[in-house]
Amino acid sequence: MTKRGKCDTCRLRKVKCDQKRPCGACSIKRRPCTYEAASFFEEGVCHPTGTRCFSVFRQEADSPLTLSHYSPSKRGTFLTFAAARKPLDLTCAARLLSSDDSQLATAWTGMIRESSASWSWWDRFVSCVTTRIGSDPLVDRAIDFTLESYTTYRHEWDCGYDQVAQKRGLTALTTLRHALCGTPDLDHTNVLITTGLFCVAELFRAIPGVWSYYVHMEACAKLLAYSKAKNYSELEETLLYLIVLEEVDHAMCMSKYGASEGFAEALSTIMNLLVRLSQLAVLQRDHVHSIENRPQTLNIVALMLSLYEASDGVKAVVENCAMAIPTKSNLIANVLSESYTFKSNYHFDLAIHYLTYRSLLCGLIQSFYYSLPSNEPNDMASVMDLPAVQEEDEAVSRNIAMCIEYAHGSPDAPCVPLRFNTPLKHAFGSLNRIQARKAAEGRMKESREAARMKHLCYLYGIRTLRIWGIGDHVTPSEEYFGSHYHTAVGGPPWQQEKYFDEEGLFKEGT
């Protein structure tokens, strides 16, 4: 309290605050409190966010509380907090999704569907929450966590709402996630829900605050649907896929305007998320999902083309990208370690594509490195960890080949669809480089293993072309991999009988 009987927050918000009637912020700090929620909504008092005041708040403020240790001040603060309709409100609300209360779930569903077009559902949802304060431990815990994060950044209102909202929303979700994960009486469902929200919160740093709000709403709506269906792996995949798409757009904007630091950060995020997406493709192999219902490709190819076309600032982009590349060879190597058996081509498609996109990004970095003038790579050597990039390339390429081998290793297995051509081509090129490098280092065993996997990629590529009627009237090697294949491996596979048996499979020891 100040000498004038007002705290700093209240002075900014034009709300009276004194020892007899402190505001919510003062009461949370354990100052004497006889404050009632209705005082925030007296006629003529303007809410700090400029939003309208709702009659339901005044009505609910006079409702009795079930437990005495929940003071009216906490309730009033929550009502004020809910009136803002900002991401933190949704955080608190999403925490309630695991509740078995049908009335609460119905109100939440209606609020999400109506969005900002109608305020009636929001009023109804807040009414449901406030009537359960003190009687529902789940509601109490959610309010405690959100109020704690809300008051942390309350003093920063004068800094600009968009920036504060992003920071406050991310902090709230982080706090909520760690608190829930550390609570022994909550089941795994609650942890998954809040983890998904935490992933969505990562979007706050890349897009405007207003858009973050609607993205958050969309994600929460998905959370409700998936929490009822118990498809948590698919839920996480959906949220991560949304983030990857946003990060790709963000990276393209950063590249367009020459913001190399922002581009490097977005690129690093994309690479990490692609690894997790490939893991999920394996984990949910028992779930069959129609691939026609999702985009056929991420826009990473467009991102790469835009970067290749950018002639200015290439060195700066390379420097920042090099520092952003994480060394996760072991993680990639373990992506398919649990099982190489896929129940459908859909999961095989996902695992291959996500790993390939990540490997393509590694190849992009190497291309940038070698495209610099001859005098610059020496300067770049101190910045770019090229061996780490090569390890990434090697690990991903090997996993692509191993995935193909284990998923389609038997003669009667379904053939790889034509849409796998790009992953196969890239794996072939990478393994060819690995073979040459290992041979130059005198590591012949590893060189032969790379050659075996390289021919494996080629073999399935040829099978694919013949299934589609392409390999009967063209030279498969030139059509599929280009004319450099003959010089790279010494001829097409059918001329190298030492590698294959009569059924077209690899001989033992080759």
Coordinates of C-alpha atoms in Angstrom, one line a residue:
M1 CA 0.0 0.0 0.0
T2 CA 1.1 3.6 -0.7
K3 CA 0.5 6.6 1.5
R4 CA -2.4 7.6 -0.6
G5 CA -4.1 4.3 0.1
K6 CA -3.6 2.9 -3.4
C7 CA -1.2 0.3 -4.7
D8 CA 0.6 0.9 -8.0
T9 CA -1.5 -1.6 -9.9
C10 CA -4.7 0.0 -8.7
R11 CA -3.6 3.5 -9.5
L12 CA -3.0 2.4 -13.1
R13 CA -6.3 0.6 -13.2
K14 CA -8.3 3.4 -11.6
V15 CA -9.7 1.1 -8.9
K16 CA -10.0 2.1 -5.3
C17 CA -7.8 0.2 -2.9
D18 CA -7.3 0.7 0.8
Q19 CA -6.8 -1.2 4.0
K20 CA -10.6 -1.7 4.4
R21 CA -11.2 -2.7 0.8
P22 CA -8.0 -3.9 -1.0
C23 CA -7.9 -5.0 -4.6
G24 CA -7.4 -8.6 -5.7
A25 CA -3.7 -8.1 -6.2
C26 CA -3.3 -6.9 -2.6
S27 CA -5.4 -9.6 -1.1
I28 CA -3.4 -12.3 -2.9
K29 CA -0.3 -10.9 -1.2
R30 CA -2.0 -11.6 2.1
R31 CA -3.0 -8.1 2.9
P32 CA -6.1 -7.5 5.0
C33 CA -9.1 -8.2 2.7
T34 CA -12.8 -7.4 2.9
Y35 CA -13.1 -6.9 -0.8
E36 CA -16.2 -8.1 -2.7
A37 CA -16.1 -9.1 -6.4
A38 CA -19.0 -6.8 -7.3
S39 CA -16.9 -3.7 -6.7
F40 CA -15.0 -4.3 -9.9
F41 CA -18.2 -4.1 -11.8
E42 CA -19.9 -1.1 -10.4
E43 CA -21.6 1.1 -12.8
G44 CA -19.2 3.6 -14.4
V45 CA -16.1 1.7 -13.7
C46 CA -14.1 0.8 -16.8
H47 CA -12.3 -2.5 -17.0
P48 CA -8.6 -2.2 -17.7
T49 CA -8.7 -4.3 -20.8
G50 CA -11.6 -2.3 -22.3
T51 CA -13.9 -5.3 -22.3
R52 CA -17.5 -5.1 -21.3
C53 CA -18.8 -6.1 -17.9
F54 CA -21.2 -9.0 -17.6
S55 CA -24.2 -9.2 -15.3
V56 CA -23.4 -12.8 -14.6
F57 CA -20.3 -11.7 -12.7
R58 CA -22.3 -9.4 -10.4
Q59 CA -24.8 -12.2 -9.8
E60 CA -22.2 -14.9 -9.1
A61 CA -20.3 -12.5 -6.8
D62 CA -23.1 -12.7 -4.2
S63 CA -23.3 -16.5 -4.3
P64 CA -22.1 -18.3 -1.2
L65 CA -18.8 -20.3 -1.2
T66 CA -18.8 -23.9 0.0
L67 CA -15.4 -23.8 1.7
S68 CA -14.6 -20.9 4.1
H69 CA -10.8 -20.8 3.3
Y70 CA -11.6 -19.5 -0.2
S71 CA -12.1 -15.8 0.4
P72 CA -14.4 -13.6 -1.8
S73 CA -11.3 -11.7 -2.9
K74 CA -9.9 -14.8 -4.8
R75 CA -13.2 -15.3 -6.4
G76 CA -13.5 -11.7 -7.4
T77 CA -10.0 -11.7 -8.8
F78 CA -10.8 -14.8 -10.9
L79 CA -14.0 -13.1 -12.3
T80 CA -12.0 -10.0 -13.2
F81 CA -9.4 -12.3 -14.7
A82 CA -12.0 -14.2 -16.7
A83 CA -13.5 -11.0 -18.1
A84 CA -10.4 -10.4 -20.1
R85 CA -11.0 -13.4 -22.4
K86 CA -7.3 -13.9 -23.0
P87 CA -5.0 -16.9 -23.3
L88 CA -4.7 -17.4 -19.6
D89 CA -8.4 -17.7 -19.3
L90 CA -8.3 -20.6 -21.8
T91 CA -5.4 -22.1 -19.8
C92 CA -7.5 -22.2 -16.7
A93 CA -10.5 -23.5 -18.7
A94 CA -8.6 -26.2 -20.5
R95 CA -7.4 -27.5 -17.2
L96 CA -11.0 -28.3 -16.5
L97 CA -11.4 -30.5 -19.5
S98 CA -10.6 -33.7 -17.5
S99 CA -13.6 -32.9 -15.2
D100 CA -16.5 -35.4 -15.4
D101 CA -19.0 -32.5 -15.0
S102 CA -21.1 -32.6 -18.1
Q103 CA -22.5 -29.2 -17.5
L104 CA -19.1 -27.6 -17.4
A105 CA -17.9 -29.5 -20.5
T106 CA -21.1 -28.5 -22.4
A107 CA -20.5 -24.8 -21.5
W108 CA -16.9 -25.1 -22.6
T109 CA -17.8 -26.7 -25.9
G110 CA -20.4 -24.1 -26.6
M111 CA -18.0 -21.3 -25.8
I112 CA -15.3 -22.6 -28.2
R113 CA -17.8 -23.1 -31.0
E114 CA -19.3 -19.7 -30.7
S115 CA -15.9 -18.1 -30.4
S116 CA -16.1 -14.3 -30.1
A117 CA -19.3 -14.0 -32.0
S118 CA -21.4 -14.5 -28.9
W119 CA -20.7 -13.8 -25.3
S120 CA -23.5 -15.9 -23.8
W121 CA -21.5 -19.1 -23.7
W122 CA -18.6 -17.4 -22.1
D123 CA -20.9 -16.1 -19.4
R124 CA -22.3 -19.5 -18.9
F125 CA -18.9 -21.1 -18.6
V126 CA -17.7 -18.6 -16.1
S127 CA -20.9 -19.1 -14.1
C128 CA -20.2 -22.9 -14.0
V129 CA -16.7 -22.3 -12.8
T130 CA -17.5 -19.8 -10.1
T131 CA -20.3 -22.0 -8.6
R132 CA -17.7 -24.8 -8.2
I133 CA -15.0 -22.7 -6.4
G134 CA -14.3 -24.3 -3.1
S135 CA -16.3 -27.5 -3.9
D136 CA -14.4 -28.9 -6.8
P137 CA -10.6 -29.6 -6.1
L138 CA -9.9 -29.6 -9.8
V139 CA -11.3 -26.1 -10.2
D140 CA -9.5 -24.9 -7.1
R141 CA -6.2 -26.1 -8.3
A142 CA -6.6 -24.6 -11.7
I143 CA -7.5 -21.2 -10.3
D144 CA -4.5 -21.3 -7.9
F145 CA -2.1 -22.0 -10.7
T146 CA -3.5 -19.5 -13.1
L147 CA -3.8 -16.7 -10.5
E148 CA -0.2 -17.2 -9.5
S149 CA 1.0 -16.7 -13.0
Y150 CA -1.5 -13.9 -13.6
T151 CA -0.3 -11.8 -10.8
T152 CA 3.3 -12.3 -11.7
Y153 CA 3.1 -10.1 -14.7
R154 CA 0.2 -7.9 -13.6
H155 CA 2.5 -4.9 -13.0
E156 CA 3.6 -4.9 -16.7
W157 CA 0.3 -3.6 -18.1
D158 CA 1.9 -0.4 -19.2
C159 CA 4.5 -2.2 -21.3
G160 CA 2.1 -3.0 -24.1
Y161 CA -0.5 -5.7 -24.0
D162 CA 0.6 -7.8 -26.9
Q163 CA 4.1 -8.4 -25.6
V164 CA 2.9 -8.9 -22.0
A165 CA 0.2 -11.3 -23.1
Q166 CA 2.7 -13.5 -24.9
K167 CA 5.1 -13.6 -22.0
R168 CA 2.4 -14.1 -19.4
G169 CA 0.6 -16.8 -21.4
L170 CA 3.8 -18.8 -21.9
T171 CA 4.7 -18.4 -18.2
A172 CA 1.3 -19.5 -17.1
L173 CA 1.3 -22.6 -19.2
T174 CA 4.8 -23.5 -18.1
T175 CA 3.9 -23.1 -14.4
L176 CA 0.8 -25.1 -14.9
R177 CA 2.6 -27.9 -16.7
H178 CA 5.3 -28.3 -14.1
A179 CA 2.8 -28.1 -11.2
L180 CA 0.6 -30.8 -12.7
C181 CA 3.5 -33.0 -13.5
G182 CA 4.6 -32.8 -9.9
T183 CA 1.2 -33.6 -8.4
P184 CA 1.0 -37.3 -7.5
D185 CA -2.8 -37.4 -7.4
L186 CA -3.3 -36.5 -11.0
D187 CA -3.4 -39.1 -13.7
H188 CA -1.5 -39.2 -16.9
T189 CA -4.4 -37.7 -18.8
N190 CA -4.1 -34.4 -17.1
V191 CA -0.3 -34.3 -17.8
L192 CA -0.9 -34.9 -21.5
I193 CA -3.5 -32.2 -21.8
T194 CA -1.3 -29.6 -20.2
T195 CA 1.7 -30.7 -22.1
G196 CA -0.2 -30.2 -25.3
L197 CA -1.1 -26.7 -24.2
F198 CA 2.5 -26.0 -23.4
C199 CA 3.4 -26.9 -27.0
V200 CA 0.8 -24.6 -28.3
A201 CA 2.2 -21.8 -26.0
E202 CA 5.5 -22.0 -27.9
L203 CA 3.7 -20.3 -30.7
F204 CA 3.3 -17.1 -28.7
R205 CA 6.9 -16.0 -29.4
A206 CA 6.4 -16.2 -33.2
I207 CA 3.0 -14.7 -34.0
P208 CA 1.1 -11.7 -32.8
G209 CA -0.8 -11.9 -29.5
V210 CA -4.2 -11.6 -31.0
W211 CA -3.6 -14.5 -33.4
S212 CA -2.1 -16.5 -30.5
Y213 CA -5.4 -16.2 -28.8
Y214 CA -7.3 -17.8 -31.6
V215 CA -4.7 -20.5 -32.2
H216 CA -5.0 -21.3 -28.5
M217 CA -8.8 -21.6 -28.8
E218 CA -8.5 -23.9 -31.7
A219 CA -6.0 -26.1 -29.9
C220 CA -8.2 -26.2 -26.8
A221 CA -11.1 -27.3 -28.9
K222 CA -9.0 -30.2 -30.3
L223 CA -7.9 -31.0 -26.8
L224 CA -11.5 -31.5 -25.7
A225 CA -12.3 -33.8 -28.7
Y226 CA -9.2 -35.9 -28.3
S227 CA -9.5 -36.1 -24.5
K228 CA -12.9 -37.7 -24.9
A229 CA -11.6 -40.1 -27.5
K230 CA -8.4 -40.9 -25.6
N231 CA -6.2 -40.5 -28.8
Y232 CA -3.4 -38.7 -27.1
S233 CA -0.7 -39.6 -29.6
E234 CA -2.8 -38.3 -32.4
L235 CA -3.5 -35.2 -30.3
E236 CA 0.2 -34.5 -29.8
E237 CA 0.9 -35.1 -33.5
T238 CA -1.9 -32.6 -34.5
L239 CA -0.5 -29.9 -32.2
L240 CA 3.1 -30.4 -33.2
Y241 CA 2.1 -30.4 -36.9
L242 CA 0.3 -27.1 -36.4
I243 CA 3.4 -25.7 -34.8
V244 CA 5.7 -26.9 -37.6
L245 CA 3.5 -25.2 -40.2
E246 CA 3.6 -22.0 -38.3
E247 CA 7.3 -22.2 -37.8
V248 CA 7.8 -22.8 -41.5
D249 CA 5.9 -19.7 -42.4
H250 CA 7.8 -17.8 -39.8
A251 CA 11.1 -19.0 -41.2
M252 CA 10.2 -18.0 -44.7
C253 CA 9.3 -14.5 -43.4
M254 CA 12.6 -14.2 -41.5
S255 CA 14.5 -15.3 -44.6
K256 CA 12.6 -12.8 -46.8
Y257 CA 13.4 -9.9 -44.6
G258 CA 17.0 -11.0 -43.9
A259 CA 16.5 -11.8 -40.3
S260 CA 19.0 -14.6 -40.1
E261 CA 18.8 -15.0 -36.3
G262 CA 15.1 -15.5 -36.4
F263 CA 15.4 -17.9 -39.3
A264 CA 18.0 -20.0 -37.5
E265 CA 15.8 -20.2 -34.4
A266 CA 12.8 -21.3 -36.4
L267 CA 14.9 -23.8 -38.4
S268 CA 16.2 -25.4 -35.2
T269 CA 12.6 -25.7 -33.8
I270 CA 11.4 -27.3 -37.1
M271 CA 14.2 -29.9 -37.0
N272 CA 13.5 -30.9 -33.4
L273 CA 9.8 -31.1 -34.0
L274 CA 10.3 -33.3 -37.0
V275 CA 12.1 -35.9 -34.9
R276 CA 9.3 -36.0 -32.4
L277 CA 6.7 -36.3 -35.2
S278 CA 8.6 -39.3 -36.6
Q279 CA 8.6 -40.9 -33.2
L280 CA 4.8 -40.4 -32.9
A281 CA 4.4 -42.1 -36.3
V282 CA 5.9 -45.2 -34.8
L283 CA 4.2 -45.0 -31.5
Q284 CA 0.7 -44.8 -33.0
R285 CA 1.3 -47.6 -35.5
D286 CA -1.9 -49.3 -34.3
H287 CA -4.0 -46.3 -35.3
V288 CA -5.0 -46.2 -39.0
H289 CA -5.6 -42.6 -40.2
S290 CA -6.5 -41.6 -43.7
I291 CA -3.6 -39.8 -45.3
E292 CA -6.0 -38.0 -47.7
N293 CA -7.3 -36.0 -44.7
R294 CA -4.0 -34.3 -44.1
P295 CA -1.7 -32.2 -46.3
Q296 CA 0.6 -34.3 -48.5
T297 CA 3.6 -32.3 -47.7
L298 CA 4.9 -29.7 -45.4
N299 CA 5.9 -26.4 -47.0
I300 CA 9.6 -27.1 -46.2
V301 CA 10.3 -27.6 -49.9
A302 CA 9.0 -24.1 -50.6
L303 CA 11.1 -22.8 -47.7
M304 CA 14.2 -24.4 -49.2
L305 CA 13.6 -23.0 -52.6
S306 CA 13.1 -19.5 -51.2
L307 CA 16.4 -19.8 -49.4
Y308 CA 18.3 -21.0 -52.5
E309 CA 16.9 -18.0 -54.4
A310 CA 18.1 -15.6 -51.8
S311 CA 21.5 -14.3 -52.9
D312 CA 22.0 -11.6 -50.2
G313 CA 23.0 -12.5 -46.7
V314 CA 23.7 -16.1 -47.5
K315 CA 26.8 -16.2 -45.2
A316 CA 24.8 -14.7 -42.3
V317 CA 22.1 -17.3 -42.8
V318 CA 24.7 -20.1 -42.8
E319 CA 26.4 -18.8 -39.7
N320 CA 23.2 -18.7 -37.7
C321 CA 21.8 -21.9 -39.1
A322 CA 25.1 -23.7 -38.2
M323 CA 24.9 -22.5 -34.6
A324 CA 21.2 -23.6 -34.4
I325 CA 21.7 -27.2 -35.6
P326 CA 21.3 -29.5 -32.6
T327 CA 23.4 -32.7 -32.6
K328 CA 20.7 -35.4 -32.1
S329 CA 22.2 -38.3 -33.9
N330 CA 21.5 -40.7 -31.0
L331 CA 17.9 -39.5 -30.8
I332 CA 17.4 -40.1 -34.5
A333 CA 19.0 -43.4 -34.4
N334 CA 16.5 -44.5 -31.7
V335 CA 13.4 -43.2 -33.5
L336 CA 12.6 -46.6 -34.8
S337 CA 14.3 -48.7 -32.1
E338 CA 11.1 -50.0 -30.5
S339 CA 9.7 -51.6 -33.5
Y340 CA 10.2 -51.6 -37.3
T341 CA 6.8 -53.2 -37.9
F342 CA 4.2 -50.8 -39.3
K343 CA 0.5 -51.7 -39.4
S344 CA -0.2 -49.5 -42.3
N345 CA 1.6 -47.6 -45.1
Y346 CA 0.3 -44.4 -43.4
H347 CA 2.7 -44.7 -40.5
F348 CA 5.5 -45.7 -42.7
D349 CA 4.8 -42.7 -44.8
L350 CA 4.9 -40.3 -41.8
A351 CA 8.1 -41.7 -40.4
I352 CA 9.9 -41.6 -43.7
H353 CA 8.7 -38.1 -44.6
Y354 CA 9.4 -36.5 -41.2
L355 CA 12.9 -38.0 -41.1
T356 CA 13.5 -37.0 -44.7
Y357 CA 12.4 -33.4 -44.2
R358 CA 14.8 -33.1 -41.4
S359 CA 17.6 -34.7 -43.4
L360 CA 16.8 -32.3 -46.3
L361 CA 17.4 -29.4 -44.0
C362 CA 20.8 -30.8 -43.0
G363 CA 21.6 -31.1 -46.7
L364 CA 20.5 -27.5 -47.2
I365 CA 23.1 -26.4 -44.6
Q366 CA 25.8 -28.4 -46.3
S367 CA 24.9 -26.9 -49.7
F368 CA 25.1 -23.4 -48.2
Y369 CA 28.5 -24.3 -46.8
Y370 CA 30.0 -25.5 -50.0
S371 CA 28.4 -22.8 -52.1
L372 CA 30.4 -20.1 -50.4
P373 CA 33.6 -18.8 -52.2
S374 CA 36.7 -20.9 -51.7
N375 CA 38.2 -18.4 -49.2
E376 CA 35.2 -18.4 -46.9
P377 CA 34.8 -22.0 -45.8
N378 CA 38.0 -21.6 -43.8
D379 CA 36.4 -18.7 -41.9
M380 CA 33.2 -20.7 -41.5
A381 CA 34.9 -23.7 -40.1
S382 CA 35.0 -22.1 -36.7
V383 CA 31.3 -21.4 -36.8
M384 CA 29.8 -24.5 -38.5
D385 CA 30.3 -27.9 -37.0
L386 CA 30.3 -29.7 -40.3
P387 CA 31.0 -33.2 -38.7
A388 CA 27.9 -32.7 -36.7
V389 CA 25.9 -32.0 -39.8
Q390 CA 27.4 -35.1 -41.5
E391 CA 26.4 -37.2 -38.4
E392 CA 22.9 -35.9 -38.8
D393 CA 22.9 -36.8 -42.5
E394 CA 24.3 -40.2 -41.8
A395 CA 21.9 -41.1 -39.0
V396 CA 18.8 -40.0 -40.8
S397 CA 19.8 -41.7 -44.1
R398 CA 20.5 -45.0 -42.3
N399 CA 17.2 -44.9 -40.5
I400 CA 15.4 -44.2 -43.8
A401 CA 17.0 -47.3 -45.3
M402 CA 16.4 -49.4 -42.2
C403 CA 12.8 -48.4 -42.1
I404 CA 12.4 -49.5 -45.7
E405 CA 14.2 -52.7 -45.1
Y406 CA 12.2 -53.8 -42.0
A407 CA 8.8 -52.5 -43.2
H408 CA 9.1 -54.1 -46.7
G409 CA 11.7 -56.7 -46.4
S410 CA 9.8 -59.8 -47.4
P411 CA 9.2 -60.6 -51.1
D412 CA 5.4 -60.5 -50.7
A413 CA 5.3 -57.3 -48.7
P414 CA 3.4 -54.3 -50.2
C415 CA 5.5 -52.2 -52.5
V416 CA 6.6 -48.7 -51.5
P417 CA 4.1 -46.2 -52.9
L418 CA 5.3 -43.8 -55.5
R419 CA 5.2 -40.9 -53.1
F420 CA 8.3 -42.3 -51.3
N421 CA 10.5 -41.4 -54.3
T422 CA 11.8 -38.3 -52.8
P423 CA 12.9 -39.9 -49.5
L424 CA 14.5 -42.8 -51.4
K425 CA 16.4 -40.4 -53.7
H426 CA 17.7 -38.4 -50.8
A427 CA 18.7 -41.5 -48.8
F428 CA 20.5 -42.8 -51.8
G429 CA 22.5 -39.6 -52.3
S430 CA 23.3 -39.4 -48.6
L431 CA 24.4 -43.0 -48.4
N432 CA 26.5 -42.6 -51.5
R433 CA 28.4 -39.7 -49.8
I434 CA 28.8 -41.7 -46.7
Q435 CA 30.2 -44.7 -48.6
A436 CA 32.8 -42.5 -50.3
R437 CA 33.8 -40.7 -47.1
K438 CA 34.2 -44.0 -45.2
A439 CA 36.2 -45.6 -48.0
A440 CA 38.5 -42.6 -48.1
E441 CA 39.0 -42.9 -44.3
G442 CA 39.8 -46.6 -44.7
R443 CA 36.8 -47.8 -42.8
M444 CA 35.7 -50.4 -45.3
K445 CA 33.2 -52.3 -43.2
E446 CA 31.1 -49.1 -42.7
S447 CA 31.6 -48.2 -46.4
R448 CA 30.2 -51.6 -47.4
E449 CA 27.3 -51.2 -45.0
A450 CA 26.5 -47.8 -46.6
A451 CA 26.7 -49.4 -50.0
R452 CA 24.3 -52.1 -49.0
M453 CA 21.7 -49.6 -47.8
K454 CA 22.2 -47.5 -50.8
H455 CA 21.4 -50.4 -53.1
L456 CA 18.4 -51.2 -50.9
C457 CA 17.0 -47.7 -51.6
Y458 CA 17.6 -48.2 -55.3
L459 CA 16.0 -51.6 -55.3
Y460 CA 12.7 -50.3 -53.8
G461 CA 12.8 -47.3 -56.1
I462 CA 13.0 -49.6 -59.1
R463 CA 10.2 -51.8 -57.8
T464 CA 8.0 -48.7 -57.3
L465 CA 8.6 -47.5 -60.9
R466 CA 7.8 -50.9 -62.3
I467 CA 4.6 -51.1 -60.3
W468 CA 3.5 -47.9 -61.8
G469 CA 4.5 -49.0 -65.3
I470 CA 7.5 -46.7 -65.6
G471 CA 10.4 -49.1 -65.4
D472 CA 9.4 -51.1 -68.5
H473 CA 10.2 -48.5 -71.2
V474 CA 12.9 -46.3 -69.6
T475 CA 16.3 -46.8 -68.1
P476 CA 15.3 -47.0 -64.4
S477 CA 18.6 -45.8 -63.0
E478 CA 18.6 -42.6 -65.1
E479 CA 14.9 -42.0 -64.6
Y480 CA 15.0 -42.5 -60.9
F481 CA 18.4 -41.3 -59.7
G482 CA 20.0 -39.6 -62.7
S483 CA 22.9 -40.5 -64.9
H484 CA 25.4 -40.1 -62.0
Y485 CA 24.2 -43.4 -60.6
H486 CA 26.3 -45.6 -62.9
T487 CA 29.5 -43.8 -61.9
A488 CA 28.6 -43.8 -58.3
V489 CA 28.0 -47.5 -57.8
G490 CA 29.5 -49.1 -60.8
G491 CA 26.3 -49.9 -62.7
P492 CA 22.7 -50.7 -62.0
P493 CA 21.8 -53.5 -59.5
W494 CA 20.8 -56.1 -62.1
Q495 CA 24.4 -55.9 -63.4
Q496 CA 25.8 -56.5 -59.9
E497 CA 24.8 -60.0 -59.1
K498 CA 27.1 -60.1 -56.1
Y499 CA 24.6 -57.9 -54.2
F500 CA 21.3 -59.7 -55.0
D501 CA 19.8 -63.2 -55.2
E502 CA 17.4 -64.4 -57.8
E503 CA 14.4 -62.9 -55.9
G504 CA 16.0 -59.5 -55.9
L505 CA 16.9 -59.5 -52.2
F506 CA 20.3 -58.8 -50.8
K507 CA 22.6 -61.7 -50.3
E508 CA 24.0 -62.3 -46.9
G509 CA 27.3 -60.6 -46.2
T510 CA 26.9 -57.9 -48.9

